[in-house]
Coordinates of C-alpha atoms (C1' of nucleotides) in Angstrom, one line a residue:
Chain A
X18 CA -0.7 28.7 -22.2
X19 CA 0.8 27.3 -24.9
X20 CA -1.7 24.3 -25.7
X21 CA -1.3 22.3 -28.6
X22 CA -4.7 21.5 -30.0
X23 CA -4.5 17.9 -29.5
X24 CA -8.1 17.1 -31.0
X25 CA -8.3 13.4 -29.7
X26 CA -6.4 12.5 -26.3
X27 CA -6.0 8.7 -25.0
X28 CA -8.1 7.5 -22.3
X29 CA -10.1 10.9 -21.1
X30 CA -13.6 11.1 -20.8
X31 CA -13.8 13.6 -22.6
X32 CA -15.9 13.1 -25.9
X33 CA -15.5 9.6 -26.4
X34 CA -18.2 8.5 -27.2
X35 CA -22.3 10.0 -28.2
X36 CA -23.5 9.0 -24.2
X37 CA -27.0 9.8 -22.7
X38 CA -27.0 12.2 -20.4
X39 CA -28.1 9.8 -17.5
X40 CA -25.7 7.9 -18.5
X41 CA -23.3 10.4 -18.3
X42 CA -25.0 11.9 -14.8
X43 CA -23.9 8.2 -13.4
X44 CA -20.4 8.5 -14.2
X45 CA -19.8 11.9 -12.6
X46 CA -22.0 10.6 -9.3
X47 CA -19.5 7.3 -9.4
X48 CA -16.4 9.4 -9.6
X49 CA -17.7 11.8 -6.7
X50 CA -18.6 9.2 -4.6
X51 CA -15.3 7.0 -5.1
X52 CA -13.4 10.3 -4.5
X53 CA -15.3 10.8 -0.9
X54 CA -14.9 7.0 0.1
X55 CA -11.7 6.5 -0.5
X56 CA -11.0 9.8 1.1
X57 CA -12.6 8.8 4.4
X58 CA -12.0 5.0 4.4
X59 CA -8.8 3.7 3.0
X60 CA -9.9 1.6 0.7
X61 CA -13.7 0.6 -1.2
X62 CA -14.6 -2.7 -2.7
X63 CA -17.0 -2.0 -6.2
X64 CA -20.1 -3.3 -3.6
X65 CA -20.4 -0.3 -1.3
X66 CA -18.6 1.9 -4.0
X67 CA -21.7 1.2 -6.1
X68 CA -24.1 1.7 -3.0
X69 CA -22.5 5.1 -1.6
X70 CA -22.8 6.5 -5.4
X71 CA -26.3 5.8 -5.3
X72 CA -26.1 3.4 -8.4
X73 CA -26.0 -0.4 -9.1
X74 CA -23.3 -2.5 -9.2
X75 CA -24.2 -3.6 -12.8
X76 CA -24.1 0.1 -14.0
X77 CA -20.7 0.7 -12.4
X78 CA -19.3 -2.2 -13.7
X79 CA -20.5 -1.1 -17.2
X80 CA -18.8 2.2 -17.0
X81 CA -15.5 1.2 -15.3
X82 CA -14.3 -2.5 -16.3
X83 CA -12.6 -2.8 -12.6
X84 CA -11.1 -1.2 -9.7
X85 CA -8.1 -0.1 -11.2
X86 CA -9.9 1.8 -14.6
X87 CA -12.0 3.4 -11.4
X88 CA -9.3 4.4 -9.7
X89 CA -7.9 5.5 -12.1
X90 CA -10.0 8.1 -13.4
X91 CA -10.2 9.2 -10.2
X92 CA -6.7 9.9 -10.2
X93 CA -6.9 11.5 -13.8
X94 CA -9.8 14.0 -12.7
X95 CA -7.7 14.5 -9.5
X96 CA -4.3 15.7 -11.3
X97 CA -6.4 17.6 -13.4
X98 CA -7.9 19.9 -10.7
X99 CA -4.5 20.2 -9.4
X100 CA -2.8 20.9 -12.9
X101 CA -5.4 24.1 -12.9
X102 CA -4.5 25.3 -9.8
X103 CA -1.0 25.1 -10.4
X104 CA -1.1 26.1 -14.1
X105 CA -2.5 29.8 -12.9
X106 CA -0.5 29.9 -9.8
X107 CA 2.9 30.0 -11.8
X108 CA 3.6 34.0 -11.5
X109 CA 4.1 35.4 -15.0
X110 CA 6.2 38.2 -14.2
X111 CA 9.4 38.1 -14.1
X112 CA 9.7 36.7 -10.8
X113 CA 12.8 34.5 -9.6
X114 CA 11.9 30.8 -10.2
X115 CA 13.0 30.3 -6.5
X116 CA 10.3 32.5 -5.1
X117 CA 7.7 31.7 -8.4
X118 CA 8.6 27.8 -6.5
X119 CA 7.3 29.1 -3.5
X120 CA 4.5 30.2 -4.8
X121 CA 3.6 27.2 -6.4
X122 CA 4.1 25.1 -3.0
X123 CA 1.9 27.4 -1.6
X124 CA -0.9 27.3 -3.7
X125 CA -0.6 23.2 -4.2
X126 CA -1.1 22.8 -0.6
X127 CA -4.8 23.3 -0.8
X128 CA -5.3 20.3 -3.5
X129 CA -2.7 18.0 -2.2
X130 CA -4.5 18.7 1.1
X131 CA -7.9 17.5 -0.3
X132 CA -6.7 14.1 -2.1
X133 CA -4.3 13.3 0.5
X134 CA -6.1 10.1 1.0
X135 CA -6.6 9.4 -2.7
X136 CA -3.4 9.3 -3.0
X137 CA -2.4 6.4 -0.9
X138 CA -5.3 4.4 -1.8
X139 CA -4.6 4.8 -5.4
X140 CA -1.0 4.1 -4.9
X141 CA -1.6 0.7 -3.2
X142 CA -3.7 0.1 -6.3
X143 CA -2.2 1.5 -9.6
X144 CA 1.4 1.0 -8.3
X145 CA 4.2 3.4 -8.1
X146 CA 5.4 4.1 -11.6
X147 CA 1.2 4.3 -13.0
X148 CA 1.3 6.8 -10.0
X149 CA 4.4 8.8 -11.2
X150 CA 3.0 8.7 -14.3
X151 CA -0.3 10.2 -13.2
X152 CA 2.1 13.0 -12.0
X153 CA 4.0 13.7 -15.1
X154 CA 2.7 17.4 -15.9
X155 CA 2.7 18.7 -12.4
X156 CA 6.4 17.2 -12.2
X157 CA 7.5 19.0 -15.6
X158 CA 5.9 22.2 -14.1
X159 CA 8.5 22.3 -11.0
X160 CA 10.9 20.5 -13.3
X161 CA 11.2 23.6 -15.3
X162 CA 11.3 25.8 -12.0
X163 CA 14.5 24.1 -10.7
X164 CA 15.6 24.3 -14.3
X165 CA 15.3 27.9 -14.5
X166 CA 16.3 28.3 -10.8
X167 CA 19.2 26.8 -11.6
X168 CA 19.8 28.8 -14.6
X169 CA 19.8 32.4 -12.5
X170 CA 21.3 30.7 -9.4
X171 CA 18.3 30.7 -6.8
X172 CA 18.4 26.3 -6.7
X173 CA 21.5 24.7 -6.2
X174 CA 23.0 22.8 -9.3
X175 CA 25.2 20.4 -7.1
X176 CA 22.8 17.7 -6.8
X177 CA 21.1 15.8 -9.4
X178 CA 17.6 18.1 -11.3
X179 CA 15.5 14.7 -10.9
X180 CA 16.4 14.3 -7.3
X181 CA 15.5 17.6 -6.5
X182 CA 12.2 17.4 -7.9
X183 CA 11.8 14.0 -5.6
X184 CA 12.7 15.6 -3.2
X185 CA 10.0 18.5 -3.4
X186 CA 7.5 16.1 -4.2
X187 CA 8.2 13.7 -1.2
X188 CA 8.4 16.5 1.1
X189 CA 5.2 17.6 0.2
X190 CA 3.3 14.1 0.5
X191 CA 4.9 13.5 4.1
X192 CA 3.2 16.7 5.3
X193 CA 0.0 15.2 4.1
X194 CA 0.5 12.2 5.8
X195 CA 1.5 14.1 8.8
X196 CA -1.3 15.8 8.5
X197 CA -3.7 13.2 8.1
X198 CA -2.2 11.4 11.5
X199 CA -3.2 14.8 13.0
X200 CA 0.4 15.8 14.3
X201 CA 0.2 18.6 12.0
X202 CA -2.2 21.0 11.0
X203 CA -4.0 21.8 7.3
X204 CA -3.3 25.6 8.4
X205 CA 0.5 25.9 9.1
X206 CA 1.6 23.0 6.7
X207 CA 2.2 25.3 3.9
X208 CA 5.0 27.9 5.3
X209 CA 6.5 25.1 7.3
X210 CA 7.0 23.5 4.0
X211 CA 8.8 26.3 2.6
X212 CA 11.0 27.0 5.2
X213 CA 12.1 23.4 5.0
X214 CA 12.3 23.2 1.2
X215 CA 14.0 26.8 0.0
X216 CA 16.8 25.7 2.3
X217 CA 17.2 22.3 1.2
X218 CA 17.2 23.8 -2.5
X219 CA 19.1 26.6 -2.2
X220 CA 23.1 26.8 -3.4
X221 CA 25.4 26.2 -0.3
Chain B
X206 CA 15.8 -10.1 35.3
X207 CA 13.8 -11.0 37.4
X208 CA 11.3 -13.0 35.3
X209 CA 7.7 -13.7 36.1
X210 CA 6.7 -16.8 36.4
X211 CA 4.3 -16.0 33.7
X212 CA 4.4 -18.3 30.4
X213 CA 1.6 -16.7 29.1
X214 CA 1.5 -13.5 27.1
X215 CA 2.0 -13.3 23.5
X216 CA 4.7 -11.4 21.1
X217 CA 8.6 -11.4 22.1
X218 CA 10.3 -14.2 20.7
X219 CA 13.2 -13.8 22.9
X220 CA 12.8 -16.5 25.8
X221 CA 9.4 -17.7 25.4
X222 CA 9.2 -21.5 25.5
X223 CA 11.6 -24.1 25.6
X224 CA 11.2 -24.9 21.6
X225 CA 13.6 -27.6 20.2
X226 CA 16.2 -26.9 18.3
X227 CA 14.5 -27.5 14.5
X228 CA 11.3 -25.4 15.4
X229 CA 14.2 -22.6 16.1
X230 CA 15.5 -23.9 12.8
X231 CA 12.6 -23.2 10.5
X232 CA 11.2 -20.3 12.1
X233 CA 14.8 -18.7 11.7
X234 CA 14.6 -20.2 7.7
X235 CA 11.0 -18.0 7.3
X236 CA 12.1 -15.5 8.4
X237 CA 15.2 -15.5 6.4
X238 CA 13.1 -16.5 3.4
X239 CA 10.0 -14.2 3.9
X240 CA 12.5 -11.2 3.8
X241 CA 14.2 -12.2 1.1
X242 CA 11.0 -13.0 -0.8
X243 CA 9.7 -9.8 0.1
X244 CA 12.5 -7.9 -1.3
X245 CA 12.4 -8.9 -4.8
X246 CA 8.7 -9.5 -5.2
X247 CA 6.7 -6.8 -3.9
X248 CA 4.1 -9.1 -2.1
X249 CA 3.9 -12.7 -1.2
X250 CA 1.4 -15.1 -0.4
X251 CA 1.7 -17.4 2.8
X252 CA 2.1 -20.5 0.3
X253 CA 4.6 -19.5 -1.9
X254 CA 6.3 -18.3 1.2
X255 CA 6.1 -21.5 2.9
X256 CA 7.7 -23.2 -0.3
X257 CA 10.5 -20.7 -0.5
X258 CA 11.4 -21.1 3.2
X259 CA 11.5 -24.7 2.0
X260 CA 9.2 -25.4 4.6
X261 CA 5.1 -26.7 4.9
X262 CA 2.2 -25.1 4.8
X263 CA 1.2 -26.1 8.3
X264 CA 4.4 -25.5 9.8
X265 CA 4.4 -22.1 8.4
X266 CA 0.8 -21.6 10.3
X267 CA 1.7 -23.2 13.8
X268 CA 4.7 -20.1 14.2
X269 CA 2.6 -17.6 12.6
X270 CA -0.9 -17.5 13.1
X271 CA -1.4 -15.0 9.9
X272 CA 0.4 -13.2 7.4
X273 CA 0.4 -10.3 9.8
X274 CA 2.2 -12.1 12.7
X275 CA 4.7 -12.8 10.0
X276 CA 5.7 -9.5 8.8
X277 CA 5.6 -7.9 12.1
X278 CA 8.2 -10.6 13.0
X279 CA 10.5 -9.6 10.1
X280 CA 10.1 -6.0 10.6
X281 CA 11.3 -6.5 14.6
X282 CA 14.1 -8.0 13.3
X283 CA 14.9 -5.8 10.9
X284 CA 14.5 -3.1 13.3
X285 CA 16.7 -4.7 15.4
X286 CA 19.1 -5.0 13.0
X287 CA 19.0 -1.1 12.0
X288 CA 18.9 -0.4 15.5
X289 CA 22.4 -2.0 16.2
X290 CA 24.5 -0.1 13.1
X291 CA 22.7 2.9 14.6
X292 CA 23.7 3.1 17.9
X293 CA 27.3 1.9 17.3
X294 CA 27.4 4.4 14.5
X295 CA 26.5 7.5 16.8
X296 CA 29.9 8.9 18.0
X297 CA 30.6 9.0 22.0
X298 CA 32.8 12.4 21.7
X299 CA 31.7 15.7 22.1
X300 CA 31.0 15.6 18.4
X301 CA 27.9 18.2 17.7
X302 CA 24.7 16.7 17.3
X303 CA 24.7 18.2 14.3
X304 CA 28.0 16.5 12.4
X305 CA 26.7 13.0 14.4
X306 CA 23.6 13.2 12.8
X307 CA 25.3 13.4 9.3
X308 CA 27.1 10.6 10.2
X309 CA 24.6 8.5 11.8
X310 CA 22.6 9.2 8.3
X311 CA 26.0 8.1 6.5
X312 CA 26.1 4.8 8.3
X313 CA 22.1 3.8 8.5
X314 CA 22.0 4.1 4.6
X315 CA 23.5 0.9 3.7
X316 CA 20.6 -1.1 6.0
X317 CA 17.9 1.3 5.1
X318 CA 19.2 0.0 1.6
X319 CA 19.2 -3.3 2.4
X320 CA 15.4 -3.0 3.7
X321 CA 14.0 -0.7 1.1
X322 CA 11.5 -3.1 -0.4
X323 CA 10.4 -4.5 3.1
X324 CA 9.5 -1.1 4.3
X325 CA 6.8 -0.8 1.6
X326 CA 5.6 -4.4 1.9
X327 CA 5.3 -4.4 5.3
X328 CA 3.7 -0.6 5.3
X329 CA 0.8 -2.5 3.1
X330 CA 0.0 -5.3 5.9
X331 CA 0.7 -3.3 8.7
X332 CA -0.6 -0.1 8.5
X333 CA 1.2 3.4 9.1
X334 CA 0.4 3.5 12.7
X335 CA 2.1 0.2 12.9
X336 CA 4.8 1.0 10.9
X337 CA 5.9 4.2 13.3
X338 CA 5.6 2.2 16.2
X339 CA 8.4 -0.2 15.2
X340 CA 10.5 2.4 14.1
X341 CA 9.8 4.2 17.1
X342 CA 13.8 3.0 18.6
X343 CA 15.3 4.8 15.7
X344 CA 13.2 7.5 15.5
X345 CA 14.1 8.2 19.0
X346 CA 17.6 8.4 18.4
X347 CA 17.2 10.9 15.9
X348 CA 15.1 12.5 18.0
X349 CA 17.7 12.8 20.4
X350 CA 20.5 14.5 18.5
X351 CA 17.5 16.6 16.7
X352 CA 17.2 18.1 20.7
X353 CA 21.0 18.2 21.4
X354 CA 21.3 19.9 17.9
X355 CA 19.2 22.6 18.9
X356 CA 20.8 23.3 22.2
X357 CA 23.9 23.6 20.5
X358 CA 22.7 26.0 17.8
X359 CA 23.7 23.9 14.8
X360 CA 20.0 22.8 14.0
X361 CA 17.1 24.9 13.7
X362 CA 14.2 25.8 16.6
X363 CA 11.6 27.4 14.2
X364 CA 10.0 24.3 13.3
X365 CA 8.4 21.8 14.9
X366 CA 10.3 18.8 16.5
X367 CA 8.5 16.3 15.1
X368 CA 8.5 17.5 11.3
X369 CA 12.2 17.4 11.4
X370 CA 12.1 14.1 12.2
X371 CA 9.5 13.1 9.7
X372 CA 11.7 15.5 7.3
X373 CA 14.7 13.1 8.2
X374 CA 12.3 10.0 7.9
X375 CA 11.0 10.3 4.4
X376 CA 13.7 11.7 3.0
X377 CA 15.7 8.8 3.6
X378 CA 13.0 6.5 2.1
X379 CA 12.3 8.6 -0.7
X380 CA 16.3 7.9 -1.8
X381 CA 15.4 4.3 -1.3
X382 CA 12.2 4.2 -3.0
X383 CA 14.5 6.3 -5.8
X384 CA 17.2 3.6 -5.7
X385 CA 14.6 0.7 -6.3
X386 CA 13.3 2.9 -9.6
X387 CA 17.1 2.9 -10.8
X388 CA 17.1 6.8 -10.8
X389 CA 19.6 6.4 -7.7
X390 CA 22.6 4.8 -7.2
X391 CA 22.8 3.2 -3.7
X392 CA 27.0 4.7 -4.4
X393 CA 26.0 8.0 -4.6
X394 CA 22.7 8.3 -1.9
X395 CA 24.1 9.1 1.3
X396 CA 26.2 12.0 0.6
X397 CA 23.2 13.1 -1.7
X398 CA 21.2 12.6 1.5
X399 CA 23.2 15.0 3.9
X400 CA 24.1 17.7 1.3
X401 CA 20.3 17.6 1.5
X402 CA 19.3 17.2 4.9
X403 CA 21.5 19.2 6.3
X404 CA 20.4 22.5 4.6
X405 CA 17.1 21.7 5.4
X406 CA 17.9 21.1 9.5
X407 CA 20.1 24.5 9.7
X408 CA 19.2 27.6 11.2
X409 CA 18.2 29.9 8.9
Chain C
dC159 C1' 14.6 -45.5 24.2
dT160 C1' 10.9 -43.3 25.2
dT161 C1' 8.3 -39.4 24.8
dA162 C1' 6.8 -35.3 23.4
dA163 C1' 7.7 -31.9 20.1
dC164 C1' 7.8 -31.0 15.5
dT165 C1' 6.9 -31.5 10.4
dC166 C1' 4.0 -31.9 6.6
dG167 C1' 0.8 -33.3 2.7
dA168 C1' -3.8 -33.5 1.5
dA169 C1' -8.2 -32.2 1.9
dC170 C1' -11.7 -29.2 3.6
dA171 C1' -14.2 -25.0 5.0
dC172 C1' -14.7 -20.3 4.6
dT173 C1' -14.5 -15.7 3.2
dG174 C1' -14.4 -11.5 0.6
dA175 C1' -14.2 -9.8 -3.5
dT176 C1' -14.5 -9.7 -8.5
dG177 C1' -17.0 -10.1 -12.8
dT178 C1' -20.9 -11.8 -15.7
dT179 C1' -25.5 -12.9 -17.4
dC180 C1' -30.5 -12.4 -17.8
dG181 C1' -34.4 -10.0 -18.0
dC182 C1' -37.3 -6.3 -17.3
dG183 C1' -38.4 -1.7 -16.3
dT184 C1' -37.2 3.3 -17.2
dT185 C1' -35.6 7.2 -19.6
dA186 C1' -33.5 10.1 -22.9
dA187 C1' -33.1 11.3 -27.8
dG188 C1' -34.7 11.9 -32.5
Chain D
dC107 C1' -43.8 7.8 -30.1
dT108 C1' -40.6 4.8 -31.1
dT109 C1' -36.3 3.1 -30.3
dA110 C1' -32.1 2.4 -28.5
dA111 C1' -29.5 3.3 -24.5
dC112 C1' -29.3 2.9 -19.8
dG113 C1' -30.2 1.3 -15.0
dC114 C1' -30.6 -2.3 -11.9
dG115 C1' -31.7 -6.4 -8.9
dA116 C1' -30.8 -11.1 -8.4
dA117 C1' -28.5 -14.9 -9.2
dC118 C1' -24.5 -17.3 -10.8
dA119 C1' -19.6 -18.3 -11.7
dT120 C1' -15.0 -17.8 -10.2
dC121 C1' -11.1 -17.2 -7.7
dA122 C1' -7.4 -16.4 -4.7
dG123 C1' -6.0 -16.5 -0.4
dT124 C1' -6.6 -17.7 4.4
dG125 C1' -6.9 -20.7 8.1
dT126 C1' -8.0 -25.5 10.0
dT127 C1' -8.1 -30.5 10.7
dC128 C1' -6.5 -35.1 10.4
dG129 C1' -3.4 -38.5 10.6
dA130 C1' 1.0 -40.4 10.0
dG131 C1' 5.8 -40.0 9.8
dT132 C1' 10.3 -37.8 11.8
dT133 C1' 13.3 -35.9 15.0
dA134 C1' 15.2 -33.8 19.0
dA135 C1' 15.7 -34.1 24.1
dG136 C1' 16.2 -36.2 28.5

DNA sequence: CTTAACTCGAACACTGATGTTCGCGTTAAG
DNA sequence: CTTAACGCGAACATCAGTGTTCGAGTTAAG
């Protein structure tokens, strides 16, 4: 809740500009079909990007100036799908923050699960710190977890907040990796990643 | 050591070929340069290389076939390098597995420091798969005390072997990858490290 | 001192990928 | 129906980086 009407964002596709609807119908098909390359081969050149979204190379150079604007929608749509999820998965009650935290792992799994490849694809492209900052609002939502955690107790306030919040966020991305090398499954990631993270976050 | 008579076979460059003593020389100055190149830029090219290692083009190409070849070289040694402070820095007493892994995290910082910027590099050219094989001697290690630790009660048998490891793994490269952002001191990482891991590795 | 190993600059060949332009056909919007 | 927007193939223009060849000079080793 608690979102400011911000009538006109930066770079969103949102309503940017009066676009025909094919026009429109192309950029969605583009941004499926870079999300499913890239999730099932590392990395896509603009040729066979073009070719697997069923559209010319002219068209998605028209829409996308290069790789990296591509990619980076991508990532844009991506964080938003996982900013919903984890928006509405933040208890409301008056739940501890350490067990709301667990919550929130649990239901992220699921997304982070699905763009586990997009992720290291666009890292190798947009960098790390165009990457963290692709990552700012699901960062601030656990940032103000540990925060609160902190606050009543439940998350240990000997260690720095922001390495904390690395650490959750690290933690989670090597069980995706692990994952994707098949030495652990899609199914038992999530508790094993809270029995290794409440510990590690918890007060001595 | 009994040696085959075999000159063939690629790889090792421990006792391959009677090379005189300046080919030593400039494969030692690559590889000297290449890491440090790599460790302040993020990438290199095989031409500035060669000019950094203060060395030709061609020269460059008869020791290293590709860029590939190169960085695998540099990681070995690097490995080799970690591998040494590592096995020195595991106590011989009855220490538990579990104190000896705190300390054997304690004394690999500094190198894992000193490498930080190599590891991502290298991960680029090489590939994951790659990347886990050379840090398969160190891995092991862990490994070990990981077992011992479990025997003796002071680390935890309700996960899986391997993701403590890999918990162990990225943890200590997200510090790094935290140090290279500046939101780390190098100071201040390794006892942030086991006031981390530790927690995480305990019985519950 | 003789030989073989090594160095190295310059030039070339090649590749894979990125962007761009032109022109024409197609399609949505009013 | 008219028009502007869009799609798209083909061809062109770069471009950066890789790897190779040649030929001559230099240096270590025995």
């Amino acid at each position: 809740m608690a979102n400011d009407s911000a009538p006109r964002r930066s770079a969103a596709r949102t309503a940017e500009r009066r676009r025909r609807a094919d026009a429109e119908r192309s950029i969605a098909a583009i941004l499926d079909a870079a999300l499913d390359a890239v999730s099932e081969r590392g990395d896509v050149n603009m040729s066979e990007l073009a070719r697997a979204a069923g559209v010319g190379r002219v068209t998605l150079y028209t829409h996308f100036p290069g790789k990296e604007d591509l990619l980076d929608a991508v990532m844009t749509r991506a964080i938003e799908d996982a900013n919903a999820v984890l928006a509405e998965a933040e208890p409301p009650g008056g739940l501890p923050a350490r067990d709301a935290l667990a919550q929130v792992i649990r239901r992220a799994w699921p997304v982070l699960d699905r763009y586990r490849r997009l992720h290291t694809a666009a890292a190798r492209v947009l960098g790390a710190e165009r990457m963290r900052a692709h990552h700012d609002a699901p960062m601030r939502l656990v940032a103000g977890l540990i925060d609160r955690g902190r606050e009543e107790g439940g998350i240990r306030a000997d260690l720095p907040r922001d390495w904390l919040i690395t650490v959750v966020y690290s933690t989670l991305h090597a069980a995706a990796l692990e994952v994707d090398a098949g030495r652990l499954t899609p199914a038992e990631a999530p508790e094993i990643l809270v029995a290794t993270l409440l510990p590690a976050l918890s007060p001595t």
